[in-house]
PDB file of C-alpha atoms in Angstrom:
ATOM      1  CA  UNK L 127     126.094 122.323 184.788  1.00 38.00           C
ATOM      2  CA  UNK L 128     127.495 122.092 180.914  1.00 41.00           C
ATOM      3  CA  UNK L 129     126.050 124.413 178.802  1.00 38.00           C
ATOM      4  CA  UNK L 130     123.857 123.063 176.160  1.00 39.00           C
ATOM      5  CA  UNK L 131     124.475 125.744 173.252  1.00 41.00           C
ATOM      6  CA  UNK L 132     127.285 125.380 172.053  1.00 42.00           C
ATOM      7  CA  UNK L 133     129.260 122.453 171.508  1.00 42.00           C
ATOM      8  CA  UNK L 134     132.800 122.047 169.377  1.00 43.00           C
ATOM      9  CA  UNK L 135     133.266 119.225 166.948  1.00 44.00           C
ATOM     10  CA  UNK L 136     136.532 119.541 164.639  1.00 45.00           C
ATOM     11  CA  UNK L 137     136.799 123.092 165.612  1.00 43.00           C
ATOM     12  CA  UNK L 138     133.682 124.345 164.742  1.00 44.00           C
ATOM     13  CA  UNK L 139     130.799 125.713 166.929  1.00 44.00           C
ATOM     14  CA  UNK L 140     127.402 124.128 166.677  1.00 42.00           C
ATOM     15  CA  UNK L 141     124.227 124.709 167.557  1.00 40.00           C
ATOM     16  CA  UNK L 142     122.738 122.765 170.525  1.00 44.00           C
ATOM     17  CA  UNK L 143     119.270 122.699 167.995  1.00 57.00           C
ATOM     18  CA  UNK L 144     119.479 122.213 164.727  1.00 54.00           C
ATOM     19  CA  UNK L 145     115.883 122.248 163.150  1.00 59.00           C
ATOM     20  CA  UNK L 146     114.924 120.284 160.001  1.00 54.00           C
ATOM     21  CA  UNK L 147     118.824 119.643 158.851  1.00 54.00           C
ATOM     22  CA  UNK L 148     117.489 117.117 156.244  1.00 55.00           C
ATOM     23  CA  UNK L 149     115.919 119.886 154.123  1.00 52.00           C
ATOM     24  CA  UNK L 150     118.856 122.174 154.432  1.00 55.00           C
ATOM     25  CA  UNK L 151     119.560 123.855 151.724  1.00 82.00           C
ATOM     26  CA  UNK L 152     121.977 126.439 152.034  1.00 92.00           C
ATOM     27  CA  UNK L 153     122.631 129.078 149.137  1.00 94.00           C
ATOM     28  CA  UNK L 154     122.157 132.501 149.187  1.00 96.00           C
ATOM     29  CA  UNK L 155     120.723 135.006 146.773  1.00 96.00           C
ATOM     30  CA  UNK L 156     122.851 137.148 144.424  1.00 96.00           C
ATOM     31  CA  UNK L 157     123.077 140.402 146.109  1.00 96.00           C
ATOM     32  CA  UNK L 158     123.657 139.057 149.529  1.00 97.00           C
ATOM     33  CA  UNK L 159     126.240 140.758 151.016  1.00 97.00           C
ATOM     34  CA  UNK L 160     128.893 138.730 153.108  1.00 98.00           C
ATOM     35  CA  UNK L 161     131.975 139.695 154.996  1.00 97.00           C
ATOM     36  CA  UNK L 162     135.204 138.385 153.947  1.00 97.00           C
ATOM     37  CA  UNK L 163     138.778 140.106 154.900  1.00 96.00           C
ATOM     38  CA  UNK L 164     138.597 142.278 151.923  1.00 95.00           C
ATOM     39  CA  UNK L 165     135.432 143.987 153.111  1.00 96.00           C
ATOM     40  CA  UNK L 166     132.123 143.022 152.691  1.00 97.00           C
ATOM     41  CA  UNK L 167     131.262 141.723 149.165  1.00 97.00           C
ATOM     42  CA  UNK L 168     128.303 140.773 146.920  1.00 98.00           C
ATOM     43  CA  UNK L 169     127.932 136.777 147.191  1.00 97.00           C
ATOM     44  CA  UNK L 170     128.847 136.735 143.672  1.00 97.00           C
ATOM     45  CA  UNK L 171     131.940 138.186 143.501  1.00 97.00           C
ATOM     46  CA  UNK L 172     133.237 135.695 145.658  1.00 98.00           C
ATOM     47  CA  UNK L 173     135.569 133.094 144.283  1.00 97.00           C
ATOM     48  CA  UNK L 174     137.642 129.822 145.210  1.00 97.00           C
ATOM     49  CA  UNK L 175     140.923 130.668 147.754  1.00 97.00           C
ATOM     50  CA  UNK L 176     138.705 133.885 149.097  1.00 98.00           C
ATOM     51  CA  UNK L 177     138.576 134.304 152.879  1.00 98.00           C
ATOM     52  CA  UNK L 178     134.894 134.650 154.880  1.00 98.00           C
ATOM     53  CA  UNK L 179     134.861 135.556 158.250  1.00 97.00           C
ATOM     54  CA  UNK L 180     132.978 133.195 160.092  1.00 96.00           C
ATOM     55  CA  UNK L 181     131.296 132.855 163.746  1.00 95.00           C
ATOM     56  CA  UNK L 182     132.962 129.675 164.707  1.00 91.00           C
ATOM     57  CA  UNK L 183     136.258 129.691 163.227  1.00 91.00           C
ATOM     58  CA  UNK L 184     137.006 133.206 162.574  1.00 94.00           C
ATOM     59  CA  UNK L 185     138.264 133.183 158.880  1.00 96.00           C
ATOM     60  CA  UNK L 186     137.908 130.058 156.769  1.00 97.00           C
ATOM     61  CA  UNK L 187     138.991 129.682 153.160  1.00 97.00           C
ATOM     62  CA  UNK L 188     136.249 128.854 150.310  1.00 97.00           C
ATOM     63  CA  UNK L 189     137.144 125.652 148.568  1.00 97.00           C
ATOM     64  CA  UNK L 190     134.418 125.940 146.023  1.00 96.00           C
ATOM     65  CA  UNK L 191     131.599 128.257 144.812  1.00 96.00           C
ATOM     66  CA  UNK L 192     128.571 127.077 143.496  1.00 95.00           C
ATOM     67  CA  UNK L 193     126.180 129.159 141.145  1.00 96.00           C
ATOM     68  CA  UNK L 194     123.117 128.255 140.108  1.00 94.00           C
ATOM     69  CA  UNK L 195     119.766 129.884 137.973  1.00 96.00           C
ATOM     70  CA  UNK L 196     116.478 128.581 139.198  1.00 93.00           C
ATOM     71  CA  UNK L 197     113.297 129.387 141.123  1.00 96.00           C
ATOM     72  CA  UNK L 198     112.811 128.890 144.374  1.00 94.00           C
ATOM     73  CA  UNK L 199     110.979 129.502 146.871  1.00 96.00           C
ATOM     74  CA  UNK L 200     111.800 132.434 148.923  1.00 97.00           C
ATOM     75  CA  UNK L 201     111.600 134.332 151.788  1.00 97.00           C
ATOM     76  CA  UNK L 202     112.143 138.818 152.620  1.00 97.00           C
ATOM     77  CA  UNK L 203     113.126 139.681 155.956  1.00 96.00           C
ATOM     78  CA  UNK L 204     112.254 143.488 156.703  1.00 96.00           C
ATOM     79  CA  UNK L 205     115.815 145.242 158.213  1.00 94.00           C
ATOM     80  CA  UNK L 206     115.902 145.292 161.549  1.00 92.00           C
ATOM     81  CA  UNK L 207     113.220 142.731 162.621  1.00 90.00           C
ATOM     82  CA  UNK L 208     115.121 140.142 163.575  1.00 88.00           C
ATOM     83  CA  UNK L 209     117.217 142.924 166.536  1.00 83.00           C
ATOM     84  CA  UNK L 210     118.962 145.787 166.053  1.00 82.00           C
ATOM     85  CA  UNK L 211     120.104 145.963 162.304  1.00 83.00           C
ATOM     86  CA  UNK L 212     119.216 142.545 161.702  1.00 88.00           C
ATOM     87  CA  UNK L 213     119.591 141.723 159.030  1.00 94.00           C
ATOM     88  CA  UNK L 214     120.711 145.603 158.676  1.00 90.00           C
ATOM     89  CA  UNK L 215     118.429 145.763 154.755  1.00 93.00           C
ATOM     90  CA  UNK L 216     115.877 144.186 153.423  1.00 95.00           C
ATOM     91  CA  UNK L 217     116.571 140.745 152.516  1.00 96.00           C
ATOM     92  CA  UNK L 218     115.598 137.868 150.299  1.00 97.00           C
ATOM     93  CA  UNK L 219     117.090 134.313 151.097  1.00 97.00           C
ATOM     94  CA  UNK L 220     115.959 131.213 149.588  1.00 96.00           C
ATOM     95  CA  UNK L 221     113.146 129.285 152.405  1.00 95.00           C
ATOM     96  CA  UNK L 222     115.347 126.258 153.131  1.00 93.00           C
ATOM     97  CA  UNK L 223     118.416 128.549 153.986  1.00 95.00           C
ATOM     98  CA  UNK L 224     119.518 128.603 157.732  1.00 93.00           C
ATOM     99  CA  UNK L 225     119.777 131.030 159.675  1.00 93.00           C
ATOM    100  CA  UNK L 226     121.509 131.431 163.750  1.00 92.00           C
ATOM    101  CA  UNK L 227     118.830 132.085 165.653  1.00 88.00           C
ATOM    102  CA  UNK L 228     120.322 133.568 168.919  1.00 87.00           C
ATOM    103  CA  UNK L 229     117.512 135.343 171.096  1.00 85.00           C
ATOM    104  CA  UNK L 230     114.170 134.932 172.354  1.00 85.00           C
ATOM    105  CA  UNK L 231     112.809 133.007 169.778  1.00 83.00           C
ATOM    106  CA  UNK L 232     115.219 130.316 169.906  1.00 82.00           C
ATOM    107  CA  UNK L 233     113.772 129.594 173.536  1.00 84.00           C
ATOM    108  CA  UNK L 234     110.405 129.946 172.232  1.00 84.00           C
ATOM    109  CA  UNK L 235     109.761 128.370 169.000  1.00 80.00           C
ATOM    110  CA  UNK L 236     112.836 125.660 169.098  1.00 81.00           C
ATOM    111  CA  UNK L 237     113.044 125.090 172.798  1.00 86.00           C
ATOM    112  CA  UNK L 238     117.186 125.900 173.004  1.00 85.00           C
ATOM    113  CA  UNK L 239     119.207 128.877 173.393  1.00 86.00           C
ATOM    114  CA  UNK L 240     120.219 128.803 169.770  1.00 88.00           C
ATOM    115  CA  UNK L 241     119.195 126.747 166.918  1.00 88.00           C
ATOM    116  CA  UNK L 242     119.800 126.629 163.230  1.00 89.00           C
ATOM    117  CA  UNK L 243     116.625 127.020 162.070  1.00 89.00           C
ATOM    118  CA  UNK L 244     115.557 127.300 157.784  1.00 92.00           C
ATOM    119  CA  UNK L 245     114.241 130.971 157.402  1.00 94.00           C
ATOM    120  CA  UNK L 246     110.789 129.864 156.102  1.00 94.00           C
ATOM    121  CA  UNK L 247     110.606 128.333 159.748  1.00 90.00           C
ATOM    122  CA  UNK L 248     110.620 132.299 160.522  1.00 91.00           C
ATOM    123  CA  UNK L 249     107.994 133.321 158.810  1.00 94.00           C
ATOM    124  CA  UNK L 250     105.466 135.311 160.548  1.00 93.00           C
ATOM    125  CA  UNK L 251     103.204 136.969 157.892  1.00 92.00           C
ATOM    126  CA  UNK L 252     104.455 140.568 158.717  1.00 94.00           C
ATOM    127  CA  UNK L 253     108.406 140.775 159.466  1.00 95.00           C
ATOM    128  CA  UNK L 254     109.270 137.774 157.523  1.00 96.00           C
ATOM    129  CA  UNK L 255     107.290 137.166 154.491  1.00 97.00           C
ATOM    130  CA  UNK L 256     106.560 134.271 152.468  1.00 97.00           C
ATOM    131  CA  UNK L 257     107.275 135.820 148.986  1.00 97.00           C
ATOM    132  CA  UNK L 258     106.347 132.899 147.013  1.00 97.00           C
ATOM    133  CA  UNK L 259     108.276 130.430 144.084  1.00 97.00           C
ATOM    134  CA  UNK L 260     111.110 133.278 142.739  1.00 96.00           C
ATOM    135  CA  UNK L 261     112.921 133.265 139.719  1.00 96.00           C
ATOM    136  CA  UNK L 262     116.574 133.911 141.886  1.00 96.00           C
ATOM    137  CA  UNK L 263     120.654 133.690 140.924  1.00 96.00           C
ATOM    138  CA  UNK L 264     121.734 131.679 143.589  1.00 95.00           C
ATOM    139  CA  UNK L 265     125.606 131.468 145.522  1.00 96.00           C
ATOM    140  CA  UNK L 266     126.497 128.401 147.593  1.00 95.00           C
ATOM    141  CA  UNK L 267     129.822 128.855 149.289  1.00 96.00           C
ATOM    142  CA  UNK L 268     131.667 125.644 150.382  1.00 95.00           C
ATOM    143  CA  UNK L 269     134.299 125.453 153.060  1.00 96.00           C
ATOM    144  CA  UNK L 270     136.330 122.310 154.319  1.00 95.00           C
ATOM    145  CA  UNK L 271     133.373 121.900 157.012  1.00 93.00           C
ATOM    146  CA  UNK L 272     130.133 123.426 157.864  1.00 93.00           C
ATOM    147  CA  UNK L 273     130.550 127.450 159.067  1.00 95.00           C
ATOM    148  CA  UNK L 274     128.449 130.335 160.567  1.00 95.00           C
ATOM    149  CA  UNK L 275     128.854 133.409 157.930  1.00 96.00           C
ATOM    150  CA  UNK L 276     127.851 137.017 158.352  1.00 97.00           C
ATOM    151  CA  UNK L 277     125.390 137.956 155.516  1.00 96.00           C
ATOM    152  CA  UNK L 278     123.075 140.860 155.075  1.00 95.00           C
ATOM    153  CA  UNK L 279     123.817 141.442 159.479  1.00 94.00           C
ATOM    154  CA  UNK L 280     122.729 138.186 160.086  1.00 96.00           C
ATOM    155  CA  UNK L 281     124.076 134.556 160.610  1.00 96.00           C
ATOM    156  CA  UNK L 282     123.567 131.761 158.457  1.00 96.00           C
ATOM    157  CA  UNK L 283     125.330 128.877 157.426  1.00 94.00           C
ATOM    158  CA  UNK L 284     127.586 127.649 154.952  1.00 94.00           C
ATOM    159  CA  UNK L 285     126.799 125.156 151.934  1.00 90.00           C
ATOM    160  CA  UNK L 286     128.101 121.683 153.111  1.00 80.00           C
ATOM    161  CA  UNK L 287     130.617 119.441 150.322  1.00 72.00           C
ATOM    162  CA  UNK L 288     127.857 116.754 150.345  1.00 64.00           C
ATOM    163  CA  UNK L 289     125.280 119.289 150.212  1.00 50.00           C
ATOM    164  CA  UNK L 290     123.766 118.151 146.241  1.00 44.00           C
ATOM    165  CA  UNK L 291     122.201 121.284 144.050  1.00 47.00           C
ATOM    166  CA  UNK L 292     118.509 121.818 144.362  1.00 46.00           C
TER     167      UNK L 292
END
């Protein structure tokens, strides 16, 4: 029997589930930390030619950074509530970002093993909070194709080239 998680397409791992990729919206919030090979690093001090270590790929290269000002709305994640030290803080992503969801509630809520899933789909009332429109910095990172980065402990994907500026 093939498995039915994971799939590779131009060298890339992907999802067998991807959940709601027409609103995707991927950015994260100034302040998110993400590892690259020079350590882990605020979203916003990364720049064009930097290198991310991602899930499916290992490293990949940041073709182009994308900041924007604006409110959105936006979702906190407590530490440690979605498995051990995940996300390892507090954290505050935009609602339409997606995150990896790898465990139980993959199974459960989206029917697959894993599925890439916009955090707001998360939200429980307790662990993961609806916080509301926010007034938020925001950092989209854009890579030659889609990638799985490490931010804040957890895994969420990349800004896509197409991808317009909400």
């Amino acid at each position: 029997m093939e498995p039915k998680t994971v799939r590779r397409a131009q060298g890339a791992i992907r999802p067998a589930r991807h959940v709601a990729p027409e609103s995707a919206k991927n950015a994260l919030m100034a302040g998110t930390v993400v590892l690259t090979l020079d350590g882990a690093l605020p979203v916003e001090f990364i720049n064009e030619g930097d290198r991310v270590i991602t899930r499916d790929s290992g490293m990949a290269v940041v073709k182009q950074v994308r900041r924007i000002r604006r409110k959105l709305p936006a979702v906190g994640i407590k530490a440690g509530s979605l498995g051990n030290t995940r996300p390892d803080r507090d954290a505050v992503f935009p609602a339409t970002q997606e995150l990896l969801v790898r465990d139980w509630r993959a199974e459960t809520l989206f029917g697959a093993s894993q599925a890439l899933v916009p955090v707001a789909r998360l939200v429980d009332g307790e662990f993961v909070r609806d916080l509301g429109e926010v007034e938020m910095e925001t950092v989209e990172l854009v890579f030659d194709a889609p990638h799985i980065l490490y931010a804040d402990g957890l895994e969420v994907a990349s800004a896509t080239q197409e991808m317009a500026t909400v």
